[in-house]
């Protein structure tokens, strides 16, 4: 690929050891890990080893780790499981944040149509969660509070510790969608205060189609896909190459995490400062606690599709927000929730850097934006002044 890839929040390229271990798993551990013959036992050994490596990276016990097909399945299992756990009681309300992943918000809509009360915690203009509003919404009829660890569009972090106290004070469970945290922030399930946590391998240089739901010890969460695998918490023959790749990705991320965080934060700072010098540039969540790699901004109100098209033709790939909605023409629900107008929200551009992003790439990206978008911004500013 001969472009600068600044879309790591959408997905990341698999690490070399991930590709290697996935290939090995297909050759060596192709058997069914539930089989009791020798090939099956070889697969089981790989599964046990991989589970330990993923658990070590996520700060959970091996028995708390349920492999899923990714974060969407993990999120869905958490929400439907929490409701099923409290079935027949008054605890049937859900509290989500207004800036959750589109998949989770869509599940909320489906549940609403079935009569479940789903409340959304608002965010402030800088993207941070309104904790006072959260406190008012979290009562003793709530089954689950579900928020992201960090937002995929703006990178703004959520106050999960404070939410854990609020949720537990009301007798509710807390689920954290940590999909964007993994590989970009220190992550420790036990320290987080969460009862349930979702992660996805493809955001940290692992393969797609594999992720995990962490379930706090002692919590008998009903399965979304019943079956005997994963201690009866997720049926279906295990995705062995995916699991092997996930373990390799976690191990690689864990080795260099502290360095990667500092590296990405430095590069993001350089990019942000250079782009802020252009007329009309507004950065979302600039002063909030954010992921080190994410820079969400708008170039005045220049339409993001136009901006992204020009940048891609000049060799720089970014996104207008979540990949799941980027293909659509809807303004970002995240930016609308932060108080942006539809015109402003349709102008958003997200640059998300990776741990392998280089200083040279950032310098080239800055020069590209200045050359390609700079003149448009000058015209835009002149028009705004004339109007
Ligand atoms: N949650 C968040 C915060 C995400 O960014 C994503 C990926 N866009 C998902 C969930 C969905 O993850 P997956 O692709 O593994 O289903």
mmCIF file of C-alpha atoms and ligand atoms in Angstrom:
data_model
loop_
_atom_site.group_PDB
_atom_site.id
_atom_site.type_symbol
_atom_site.label_atom_id
_atom_site.label_comp_id
_atom_site.label_asym_id
_atom_site.label_seq_id
_atom_site.Cartn_x
_atom_site.Cartn_y
_atom_site.Cartn_z
ATOM 1 C CA UNK A 1 0.000 0.000 0.000
ATOM 2 C CA UNK A 2 1.574 3.205 -1.133
ATOM 3 C CA UNK A 3 -0.371 5.715 0.907
ATOM 4 C CA UNK A 4 -0.168 7.240 4.348
ATOM 5 C CA UNK A 5 -2.763 5.347 6.385
ATOM 6 C CA UNK A 6 -4.313 7.521 9.106
ATOM 7 C CA UNK A 7 -7.403 5.384 9.750
ATOM 8 C CA UNK A 8 -6.240 3.111 12.547
ATOM 9 C CA UNK A 9 -9.452 3.557 14.545
ATOM 10 C CA UNK A 10 -11.295 1.809 11.690
ATOM 11 C CA UNK A 11 -8.859 -1.076 11.564
ATOM 12 C CA UNK A 12 -5.153 -1.865 11.647
ATOM 13 C CA UNK A 13 -2.880 -3.990 9.475
ATOM 14 C CA UNK A 14 -2.004 -7.365 11.027
ATOM 15 C CA UNK A 15 1.391 -7.511 12.711
ATOM 16 C CA UNK A 16 3.952 -9.894 11.181
ATOM 17 C CA UNK A 17 3.791 -12.244 14.186
ATOM 18 C CA UNK A 18 -0.009 -12.295 13.875
ATOM 19 C CA UNK A 19 0.180 -13.525 10.286
ATOM 20 C CA UNK A 20 2.824 -16.061 11.302
ATOM 21 C CA UNK A 21 0.877 -17.460 14.260
ATOM 22 C CA UNK A 22 -2.377 -17.610 12.300
ATOM 23 C CA UNK A 23 -0.656 -19.631 9.586
ATOM 24 C CA UNK A 24 0.862 -21.928 12.202
ATOM 25 C CA UNK A 25 -2.526 -22.406 13.871
ATOM 26 C CA UNK A 26 -4.123 -23.415 10.566
ATOM 27 C CA UNK A 27 -1.411 -25.989 9.994
ATOM 28 C CA UNK A 28 -0.705 -27.294 13.485
ATOM 29 C CA UNK A 29 -3.938 -26.686 15.404
ATOM 30 C CA UNK A 30 -6.563 -27.268 12.702
ATOM 31 C CA UNK A 31 -8.340 -29.944 14.756
ATOM 32 C CA UNK A 32 -11.353 -29.333 16.967
ATOM 33 C CA UNK A 33 -10.086 -28.344 20.433
ATOM 34 C CA UNK A 34 -13.020 -30.217 22.013
ATOM 35 C CA UNK A 35 -11.855 -33.536 20.497
ATOM 36 C CA UNK A 36 -10.051 -35.853 22.869
ATOM 37 C CA UNK A 37 -7.659 -37.391 20.316
ATOM 38 C CA UNK A 38 -4.090 -36.186 19.802
ATOM 39 C CA UNK A 39 -4.795 -33.598 17.052
ATOM 40 C CA UNK A 40 -7.631 -32.217 19.193
ATOM 41 C CA UNK A 41 -5.350 -31.988 22.210
ATOM 42 C CA UNK A 42 -2.780 -30.071 20.148
ATOM 43 C CA UNK A 43 -5.499 -27.552 19.264
ATOM 44 C CA UNK A 44 -6.598 -27.386 22.910
ATOM 45 C CA UNK A 45 -3.035 -26.640 24.009
ATOM 46 C CA UNK A 46 -2.907 -23.730 21.597
ATOM 47 C CA UNK A 47 -6.281 -22.474 22.839
ATOM 48 C CA UNK A 48 -5.208 -22.628 26.496
ATOM 49 C CA UNK A 49 -1.935 -20.884 25.738
ATOM 50 C CA UNK A 50 -3.611 -18.156 23.650
ATOM 51 C CA UNK A 51 -6.252 -17.520 26.318
ATOM 52 C CA UNK A 52 -3.534 -16.999 28.933
ATOM 53 C CA UNK A 53 -1.704 -14.516 26.701
ATOM 54 C CA UNK A 54 -4.835 -12.478 25.927
ATOM 55 C CA UNK A 55 -5.896 -12.515 29.596
ATOM 56 C CA UNK A 56 -2.454 -11.311 30.699
ATOM 57 C CA UNK A 57 -2.690 -8.352 28.320
ATOM 58 C CA UNK A 58 -6.225 -7.422 29.388
ATOM 59 C CA UNK A 59 -5.668 -7.835 33.128
ATOM 60 C CA UNK A 60 -8.285 -10.517 33.692
ATOM 61 C CA UNK A 61 -8.332 -14.137 34.790
ATOM 62 C CA UNK A 62 -8.436 -16.784 32.059
ATOM 63 C CA UNK A 63 -11.831 -17.946 33.332
ATOM 64 C CA UNK A 64 -13.215 -14.442 32.797
ATOM 65 C CA UNK A 65 -12.353 -14.368 29.077
ATOM 66 C CA UNK A 66 -14.970 -15.406 26.511
ATOM 67 C CA UNK A 67 -13.834 -15.366 22.890
ATOM 68 C CA UNK A 68 -16.409 -13.849 20.540
ATOM 69 C CA UNK A 69 -16.527 -12.912 16.859
ATOM 70 C CA UNK A 70 -15.573 -9.340 17.753
ATOM 71 C CA UNK A 71 -16.744 -6.356 19.741
ATOM 72 C CA UNK A 72 -20.213 -6.159 18.166
ATOM 73 C CA UNK A 73 -21.015 -9.647 19.415
ATOM 74 C CA UNK A 74 -19.407 -8.934 22.790
ATOM 75 C CA UNK A 75 -21.459 -5.729 23.192
ATOM 76 C CA UNK A 76 -24.664 -7.504 22.188
ATOM 77 C CA UNK A 77 -23.958 -10.378 24.587
ATOM 78 C CA UNK A 78 -23.351 -7.920 27.426
ATOM 79 C CA UNK A 79 -26.577 -6.002 26.860
ATOM 80 C CA UNK A 80 -28.901 -8.937 26.192
ATOM 81 C CA UNK A 81 -27.182 -10.993 28.896
ATOM 82 C CA UNK A 82 -27.678 -8.274 31.515
ATOM 83 C CA UNK A 83 -31.371 -8.008 30.643
ATOM 84 C CA UNK A 84 -31.775 -11.798 30.707
ATOM 85 C CA UNK A 85 -29.961 -11.959 34.050
ATOM 86 C CA UNK A 86 -32.582 -9.667 35.546
ATOM 87 C CA UNK A 87 -35.569 -11.057 33.642
ATOM 88 C CA UNK A 88 -38.740 -11.034 35.678
ATOM 89 C CA UNK A 89 -37.520 -8.234 37.957
ATOM 90 C CA UNK A 90 -38.037 -4.471 37.739
ATOM 91 C CA UNK A 91 -34.401 -4.105 36.692
ATOM 92 C CA UNK A 92 -34.977 -3.900 32.926
ATOM 93 C CA UNK A 93 -33.776 -0.409 32.020
ATOM 94 C CA UNK A 94 -30.621 0.267 30.008
ATOM 95 C CA UNK A 95 -28.455 3.349 30.240
ATOM 96 C CA UNK A 96 -26.050 3.970 27.341
ATOM 97 C CA UNK A 97 -24.100 7.059 26.357
ATOM 98 C CA UNK A 98 -25.333 9.126 23.420
ATOM 99 C CA UNK A 99 -22.030 8.599 21.601
ATOM 100 C CA UNK A 100 -21.880 4.800 21.625
ATOM 101 C CA UNK A 101 -20.893 2.760 18.608
ATOM 102 C CA UNK A 102 -23.652 2.639 15.955
ATOM 103 C CA UNK A 103 -24.015 -1.115 16.488
ATOM 104 C CA UNK A 104 -24.861 -0.688 20.157
ATOM 105 C CA UNK A 105 -27.208 2.219 19.507
ATOM 106 C CA UNK A 106 -28.971 0.117 16.861
ATOM 107 C CA UNK A 107 -29.420 -2.651 19.430
ATOM 108 C CA UNK A 108 -30.862 -0.036 21.792
ATOM 109 C CA UNK A 109 -33.382 0.962 19.100
ATOM 110 C CA UNK A 110 -34.402 -2.655 18.544
ATOM 111 C CA UNK A 111 -34.906 -3.135 22.268
ATOM 112 C CA UNK A 112 -36.908 0.081 22.525
ATOM 113 C CA UNK A 113 -39.263 -1.262 19.859
ATOM 114 C CA UNK A 114 -39.740 -4.279 22.162
ATOM 115 C CA UNK A 115 -40.657 -2.023 25.074
ATOM 116 C CA UNK A 116 -37.321 -1.811 26.907
ATOM 117 C CA UNK A 117 -36.580 1.646 28.304
ATOM 118 C CA UNK A 118 -33.213 2.792 26.955
ATOM 119 C CA UNK A 119 -31.841 6.108 28.197
ATOM 120 C CA UNK A 120 -28.894 7.967 26.708
ATOM 121 C CA UNK A 121 -26.426 9.911 28.839
ATOM 122 C CA UNK A 122 -25.615 13.197 27.075
ATOM 123 C CA UNK A 123 -22.109 14.521 26.457
ATOM 124 C CA UNK A 124 -20.746 18.048 26.767
ATOM 125 C CA UNK A 125 -19.474 20.107 23.795
ATOM 126 C CA UNK A 126 -15.954 18.727 24.346
ATOM 127 C CA UNK A 127 -17.239 15.147 24.090
ATOM 128 C CA UNK A 128 -16.868 14.305 27.780
ATOM 129 C CA UNK A 129 -19.713 12.517 29.516
ATOM 130 C CA UNK A 130 -22.153 14.536 31.602
ATOM 131 C CA UNK A 131 -21.699 12.720 34.904
ATOM 132 C CA UNK A 132 -24.455 14.665 36.691
ATOM 133 C CA UNK A 133 -26.901 13.533 33.999
ATOM 134 C CA UNK A 134 -25.569 9.982 34.361
ATOM 135 C CA UNK A 135 -26.156 10.080 38.116
ATOM 136 C CA UNK A 136 -29.735 11.235 37.558
ATOM 137 C CA UNK A 137 -30.400 8.408 35.064
ATOM 138 C CA UNK A 138 -28.828 5.510 36.983
ATOM 139 C CA UNK A 139 -31.495 4.254 39.385
ATOM 140 C CA UNK A 140 -32.394 0.935 40.951
ATOM 141 C CA UNK A 141 -34.433 -0.165 37.918
ATOM 142 C CA UNK A 142 -31.308 -0.201 35.729
ATOM 143 C CA UNK A 143 -29.913 -3.567 34.625
ATOM 144 C CA UNK A 144 -26.870 -2.265 32.778
ATOM 145 C CA UNK A 145 -24.908 0.909 32.180
ATOM 146 C CA UNK A 146 -22.888 0.601 28.967
ATOM 147 C CA UNK A 147 -20.297 3.103 27.764
ATOM 148 C CA UNK A 148 -17.215 3.159 25.596
ATOM 149 C CA UNK A 149 -13.814 3.381 27.222
ATOM 150 C CA UNK A 150 -12.935 5.934 24.556
ATOM 151 C CA UNK A 151 -14.907 7.249 21.634
ATOM 152 C CA UNK A 152 -13.922 5.941 18.221
ATOM 153 C CA UNK A 153 -14.521 9.265 16.446
ATOM 154 C CA UNK A 154 -13.073 11.849 18.839
ATOM 155 C CA UNK A 155 -10.873 9.656 21.035
ATOM 156 C CA UNK A 156 -12.402 11.268 24.146
ATOM 157 C CA UNK A 157 -12.168 8.992 27.204
ATOM 158 C CA UNK A 158 -15.144 8.128 29.398
ATOM 159 C CA UNK A 159 -15.046 8.314 33.220
ATOM 160 C CA UNK A 160 -15.477 4.577 33.738
ATOM 161 C CA UNK A 161 -14.308 4.582 37.367
ATOM 162 C CA UNK A 162 -16.958 7.133 38.363
ATOM 163 C CA UNK A 163 -19.588 5.267 36.347
ATOM 164 C CA UNK A 164 -18.674 2.012 38.070
ATOM 165 C CA UNK A 165 -19.350 3.664 41.439
ATOM 166 C CA UNK A 166 -22.676 5.069 40.220
ATOM 167 C CA UNK A 167 -23.778 1.789 38.634
ATOM 168 C CA UNK A 168 -22.767 -0.356 41.587
ATOM 169 C CA UNK A 169 -24.329 2.113 44.024
ATOM 170 C CA UNK A 170 -27.630 1.504 42.248
ATOM 171 C CA UNK A 171 -27.092 -2.265 42.029
ATOM 172 C CA UNK A 172 -26.579 -2.157 38.246
ATOM 173 C CA UNK A 173 -23.807 -3.688 36.141
ATOM 174 C CA UNK A 174 -21.257 -1.671 34.176
ATOM 175 C CA UNK A 175 -20.169 -2.712 30.690
ATOM 176 C CA UNK A 176 -17.243 -0.922 29.043
ATOM 177 C CA UNK A 177 -16.715 -1.189 25.299
ATOM 178 C CA UNK A 178 -12.927 -0.979 25.417
ATOM 179 C CA UNK A 179 -12.482 -1.628 21.692
ATOM 180 C CA UNK A 180 -10.664 1.644 21.089
ATOM 181 C CA UNK A 181 -8.612 1.510 24.293
ATOM 182 C CA UNK A 182 -6.772 -1.724 23.581
ATOM 183 C CA UNK A 183 -3.300 -0.989 22.258
ATOM 184 C CA UNK A 184 -3.641 2.759 22.864
ATOM 185 C CA UNK A 185 -4.047 2.966 26.645
ATOM 186 C CA UNK A 186 -3.208 0.905 29.683
ATOM 187 C CA UNK A 187 -6.047 -1.566 30.082
ATOM 188 C CA UNK A 188 -6.709 -3.649 33.160
ATOM 189 C CA UNK A 189 -10.096 -5.301 33.545
ATOM 190 C CA UNK A 190 -9.880 -5.781 37.310
ATOM 191 C CA UNK A 191 -8.730 -2.225 37.966
ATOM 192 C CA UNK A 192 -11.358 -0.716 35.653
ATOM 193 C CA UNK A 193 -14.295 -1.437 37.960
ATOM 194 C CA UNK A 194 -16.263 -2.821 35.002
ATOM 195 C CA UNK A 195 -18.272 -6.033 35.306
ATOM 196 C CA UNK A 196 -18.175 -6.635 31.562
ATOM 197 C CA UNK A 197 -15.738 -5.437 28.909
ATOM 198 C CA UNK A 198 -15.561 -5.798 25.109
ATOM 199 C CA UNK A 199 -12.460 -5.840 22.943
ATOM 200 C CA UNK A 200 -11.723 -6.573 19.288
ATOM 201 C CA UNK A 201 -8.445 -7.902 17.880
ATOM 202 C CA UNK A 202 -8.459 -6.002 14.599
ATOM 203 C CA UNK A 203 -8.018 -2.643 16.318
ATOM 204 C CA UNK A 204 -4.640 -3.707 17.702
ATOM 205 C CA UNK A 205 -3.028 -5.251 14.638
ATOM 206 C CA UNK A 206 -4.807 -8.581 15.045
ATOM 207 C CA UNK A 207 -7.274 -10.276 12.686
ATOM 208 C CA UNK A 208 -10.919 -9.381 12.096
ATOM 209 C CA UNK A 209 -13.718 -11.625 13.279
ATOM 210 C CA UNK A 210 -12.276 -12.279 16.734
ATOM 211 C CA UNK A 211 -12.607 -10.434 20.010
ATOM 212 C CA UNK A 212 -13.614 -11.058 23.580
ATOM 213 C CA UNK A 213 -16.140 -10.322 26.248
ATOM 214 C CA UNK A 214 -14.645 -10.226 29.735
ATOM 215 C CA UNK A 215 -17.118 -11.326 32.376
ATOM 216 C CA UNK A 216 -16.333 -10.626 36.026
ATOM 217 C CA UNK A 217 -15.842 -13.802 38.062
ATOM 218 C CA UNK A 218 -19.057 -14.942 39.680
ATOM 219 C CA UNK A 219 -21.345 -13.217 37.193
ATOM 220 C CA UNK A 220 -23.528 -15.897 35.558
ATOM 221 C CA UNK A 221 -24.220 -14.009 32.342
ATOM 222 C CA UNK A 222 -26.580 -15.944 30.032
ATOM 223 C CA UNK A 223 -25.067 -16.802 26.629
ATOM 224 C CA UNK A 224 -26.146 -15.087 23.438
ATOM 225 C CA UNK A 225 -25.133 -18.178 21.452
ATOM 226 C CA UNK A 226 -25.704 -21.153 23.749
ATOM 227 C CA UNK A 227 -23.357 -24.113 23.429
ATOM 228 C CA UNK A 228 -20.738 -26.051 25.362
ATOM 229 C CA UNK A 229 -17.671 -24.070 24.343
ATOM 230 C CA UNK A 230 -16.202 -21.218 26.401
ATOM 231 C CA UNK A 231 -17.529 -22.748 29.660
ATOM 232 C CA UNK A 232 -21.064 -22.707 28.222
ATOM 233 C CA UNK A 233 -20.858 -18.968 27.648
ATOM 234 C CA UNK A 234 -20.453 -18.986 23.860
ATOM 235 C CA UNK A 235 -21.267 -21.890 21.582
ATOM 236 C CA UNK A 236 -19.514 -22.661 18.295
ATOM 237 C CA UNK A 237 -16.226 -24.335 17.426
ATOM 238 C CA UNK A 238 -13.462 -21.952 18.392
ATOM 239 C CA UNK A 239 -11.929 -19.708 15.717
ATOM 240 C CA UNK A 240 -8.443 -21.097 16.218
ATOM 241 C CA UNK A 241 -6.470 -18.992 13.704
ATOM 242 C CA UNK A 242 -8.306 -15.907 14.923
ATOM 243 C CA UNK A 243 -7.597 -16.706 18.557
ATOM 244 C CA UNK A 244 -3.921 -17.406 17.818
ATOM 245 C CA UNK A 245 -3.686 -14.106 15.936
ATOM 246 C CA UNK A 246 -5.433 -12.262 18.761
ATOM 247 C CA UNK A 247 -2.910 -13.644 21.274
ATOM 248 C CA UNK A 248 0.021 -12.637 19.062
ATOM 249 C CA UNK A 249 -1.459 -9.145 18.660
ATOM 250 C CA UNK A 250 -1.907 -8.725 22.423
ATOM 251 C CA UNK A 251 1.607 -9.890 23.138
ATOM 252 C CA UNK A 252 3.107 -7.555 20.537
ATOM 253 C CA UNK A 253 1.020 -4.617 21.800
ATOM 254 C CA UNK A 254 1.923 -5.334 25.423
ATOM 255 C CA UNK A 255 5.648 -5.357 24.687
ATOM 256 C CA UNK A 256 5.752 -1.769 23.416
ATOM 257 C CA UNK A 257 2.590 -0.175 24.842
ATOM 258 C CA UNK A 258 4.182 2.566 26.969
ATOM 259 C CA UNK A 259 6.513 3.539 24.141
ATOM 260 C CA UNK A 260 3.679 3.440 21.553
ATOM 261 C CA UNK A 261 1.435 5.688 23.648
ATOM 262 C CA UNK A 262 4.160 8.330 24.004
ATOM 263 C CA UNK A 263 5.139 7.987 20.328
ATOM 264 C CA UNK A 264 1.565 8.431 19.039
ATOM 265 C CA UNK A 265 0.859 11.312 21.446
ATOM 266 C CA UNK A 266 3.952 13.159 20.200
ATOM 267 C CA UNK A 267 2.999 12.679 16.551
ATOM 268 C CA UNK A 268 -0.614 13.677 17.176
ATOM 269 C CA UNK A 269 0.570 16.849 18.915
ATOM 270 C CA UNK A 270 2.757 17.757 15.920
ATOM 271 C CA UNK A 271 -0.109 17.121 13.486
ATOM 272 C CA UNK A 272 -2.644 19.006 15.602
ATOM 273 C CA UNK A 273 -0.445 22.076 16.063
ATOM 274 C CA UNK A 274 0.351 22.280 12.355
ATOM 275 C CA UNK A 275 -3.298 21.903 11.281
ATOM 276 C CA UNK A 276 -4.567 24.374 13.884
ATOM 277 C CA UNK A 277 -2.431 27.007 12.165
ATOM 278 C CA UNK A 278 -4.716 26.755 9.096
ATOM 279 C CA UNK A 279 -7.699 29.151 9.021
ATOM 280 C CA UNK A 280 -11.004 27.778 10.307
ATOM 281 C CA UNK A 281 -9.686 24.506 11.759
ATOM 282 C CA UNK A 282 -11.600 23.339 14.855
ATOM 283 C CA UNK A 283 -10.400 20.318 16.849
ATOM 284 C CA UNK A 284 -12.976 18.243 18.731
ATOM 285 C CA UNK A 285 -12.149 17.372 22.332
ATOM 286 C CA UNK A 286 -8.814 19.205 22.145
ATOM 287 C CA UNK A 287 -8.714 19.776 25.913
ATOM 288 C CA UNK A 288 -10.431 16.579 27.009
ATOM 289 C CA UNK A 289 -8.604 13.426 28.030
ATOM 290 C CA UNK A 290 -8.204 11.662 24.682
ATOM 291 C CA UNK A 291 -6.663 8.608 23.076
ATOM 292 C CA UNK A 292 -3.083 9.459 22.074
ATOM 293 C CA UNK A 293 -3.607 8.655 18.385
ATOM 294 C CA UNK A 294 -6.875 10.380 17.488
ATOM 295 C CA UNK A 295 -7.350 13.818 15.958
ATOM 296 C CA UNK A 296 -10.918 14.685 14.988
ATOM 297 C CA UNK A 297 -11.383 18.092 13.436
ATOM 298 C CA UNK A 298 -13.199 20.088 10.828
ATOM 299 C CA UNK A 299 -11.788 22.371 8.172
ATOM 300 C CA UNK A 300 -14.310 25.195 8.615
ATOM 301 C CA UNK A 301 -17.435 23.689 7.113
ATOM 302 C CA UNK A 302 -15.768 22.140 4.061
ATOM 303 C CA UNK A 303 -17.624 18.918 3.349
ATOM 304 C CA UNK A 304 -15.645 15.946 4.606
ATOM 305 C CA UNK A 305 -16.270 13.876 1.459
ATOM 306 C CA UNK A 306 -14.632 16.590 -0.640
ATOM 307 C CA UNK A 307 -11.705 16.915 1.795
ATOM 308 C CA UNK A 308 -11.156 13.166 2.077
ATOM 309 C CA UNK A 309 -11.334 12.678 -1.689
ATOM 310 C CA UNK A 310 -8.691 15.323 -2.279
ATOM 311 C CA UNK A 311 -6.460 13.941 0.460
ATOM 312 C CA UNK A 312 -6.729 10.391 -0.838
ATOM 313 C CA UNK A 313 -5.830 11.467 -4.367
ATOM 314 C CA UNK A 314 -2.758 13.085 -2.799
ATOM 315 C CA UNK A 315 -1.870 9.839 -0.982
ATOM 316 C CA UNK A 316 -3.315 10.410 2.493
ATOM 317 C CA UNK A 317 -6.097 8.132 3.740
ATOM 318 C CA UNK A 318 -8.318 9.204 6.644
ATOM 319 C CA UNK A 319 -11.997 9.003 7.501
ATOM 320 C CA UNK A 320 -15.021 11.123 8.284
ATOM 321 C CA UNK A 321 -15.770 9.233 11.487
ATOM 322 C CA UNK A 322 -16.767 5.652 12.210
ATOM 323 C CA UNK A 323 -16.076 3.418 9.216
ATOM 324 C CA UNK A 324 -19.507 1.891 9.799
ATOM 325 C CA UNK A 325 -21.159 5.243 9.053
ATOM 326 C CA UNK A 326 -18.465 6.842 6.874
ATOM 327 C CA UNK A 327 -19.986 5.313 3.762
ATOM 328 C CA UNK A 328 -23.322 6.923 4.530
ATOM 329 C CA UNK A 329 -24.294 10.524 4.158
ATOM 330 C CA UNK A 330 -25.603 10.998 7.683
ATOM 331 C CA UNK A 331 -23.845 13.561 9.869
ATOM 332 C CA UNK A 332 -21.984 11.967 12.771
ATOM 333 C CA UNK A 333 -24.270 11.251 15.750
ATOM 334 C CA UNK A 334 -21.254 11.773 18.014
ATOM 335 C CA UNK A 335 -20.620 15.330 16.858
ATOM 336 C CA UNK A 336 -24.341 16.148 16.854
ATOM 337 C CA UNK A 337 -24.473 14.950 20.471
ATOM 338 C CA UNK A 338 -21.582 17.338 21.208
ATOM 339 C CA UNK A 339 -23.681 20.220 19.879
ATOM 340 C CA UNK A 340 -22.260 20.516 16.356
ATOM 341 C CA UNK A 341 -24.704 21.651 13.657
ATOM 342 C CA UNK A 342 -25.446 19.127 10.861
ATOM 343 C CA UNK A 343 -23.267 21.213 8.496
ATOM 344 C CA UNK A 344 -20.382 21.163 10.966
ATOM 345 C CA UNK A 345 -20.862 17.454 11.698
ATOM 346 C CA UNK A 346 -20.699 16.658 7.969
ATOM 347 C CA UNK A 347 -17.374 18.462 7.820
ATOM 348 C CA UNK A 348 -15.612 16.220 10.331
ATOM 349 C CA UNK A 349 -12.366 14.491 9.444
ATOM 350 C CA UNK A 350 -10.707 11.923 11.677
ATOM 351 C CA UNK A 351 -6.997 11.260 11.504
ATOM 352 C CA UNK A 352 -6.124 8.203 13.576
ATOM 353 C CA UNK A 353 -2.451 7.330 13.814
ATOM 354 C CA UNK A 354 -0.911 3.959 14.548
ATOM 355 C CA UNK A 355 2.041 2.715 16.520
ATOM 356 C CA UNK A 356 3.980 2.266 13.248
ATOM 357 C CA UNK A 357 3.233 5.780 12.007
ATOM 358 C CA UNK A 358 6.506 7.638 11.431
ATOM 359 C CA UNK A 359 7.620 11.239 11.900
ATOM 360 C CA UNK A 360 8.226 11.394 8.143
ATOM 361 C CA UNK A 361 4.630 10.321 7.436
ATOM 362 C CA UNK A 362 3.266 13.001 9.743
ATOM 363 C CA UNK A 363 5.443 15.640 8.082
ATOM 364 C CA UNK A 364 4.290 14.478 4.637
ATOM 365 C CA UNK A 365 0.676 14.486 5.811
ATOM 366 C CA UNK A 366 0.994 18.047 7.113
ATOM 367 C CA UNK A 367 2.523 19.205 3.825
ATOM 368 C CA UNK A 368 -0.230 17.414 1.890
ATOM 369 C CA UNK A 369 -3.034 19.040 3.889
ATOM 370 C CA UNK A 370 -1.404 22.469 3.579
ATOM 371 C CA UNK A 371 -1.015 22.057 -0.189
ATOM 372 C CA UNK A 372 -4.360 20.427 -0.985
ATOM 373 C CA UNK A 373 -6.775 21.853 1.592
ATOM 374 C CA UNK A 374 -4.999 25.140 2.434
ATOM 375 C CA UNK A 375 -6.182 26.996 -0.726
ATOM 376 C CA UNK A 376 -9.771 25.771 -0.200
ATOM 377 C CA UNK A 377 -9.671 27.144 3.332
ATOM 378 C CA UNK A 378 -8.414 30.523 2.125
ATOM 379 C CA UNK A 379 -11.374 30.725 -0.337
ATOM 380 C CA UNK A 380 -13.740 29.477 2.351
ATOM 381 C CA UNK A 381 -12.527 32.132 4.824
ATOM 382 C CA UNK A 382 -12.779 34.882 2.171
ATOM 383 C CA UNK A 383 -16.343 33.826 1.286
ATOM 384 C CA UNK A 384 -17.335 33.766 4.955
ATOM 385 C CA UNK A 385 -15.940 37.295 5.389
ATOM 386 C CA UNK A 386 -17.730 38.608 2.274
ATOM 387 C CA UNK A 387 -21.049 37.104 3.394
HETATM 388 N N1 LIG B 1 -17.075 -0.691 19.423
HETATM 389 C C1 LIG B 1 -16.230 0.275 19.037
HETATM 390 C C2 LIG B 1 -15.930 1.402 19.969
HETATM 391 C C3 LIG B 1 -15.631 0.211 17.782
HETATM 392 O O1 LIG B 1 -14.804 1.182 17.396
HETATM 393 C C4 LIG B 1 -15.906 -0.890 16.931
HETATM 394 C C5 LIG B 1 -15.274 -1.012 15.561
HETATM 395 N N2 LIG B 1 -15.638 0.019 14.674
HETATM 396 C C6 LIG B 1 -16.796 -1.869 17.376
HETATM 397 C C7 LIG B 1 -17.350 -1.733 18.631
HETATM 398 C C8 LIG B 1 -17.147 -3.065 16.541
HETATM 399 O O2 LIG B 1 -16.088 -3.988 16.575
HETATM 400 P P1 LIG B 1 -16.070 -5.293 15.654
HETATM 401 O O3 LIG B 1 -15.642 -4.832 14.305
HETATM 402 O O4 LIG B 1 -15.060 -6.203 16.285
HETATM 403 O O5 LIG B 1 -17.429 -5.892 15.693
#
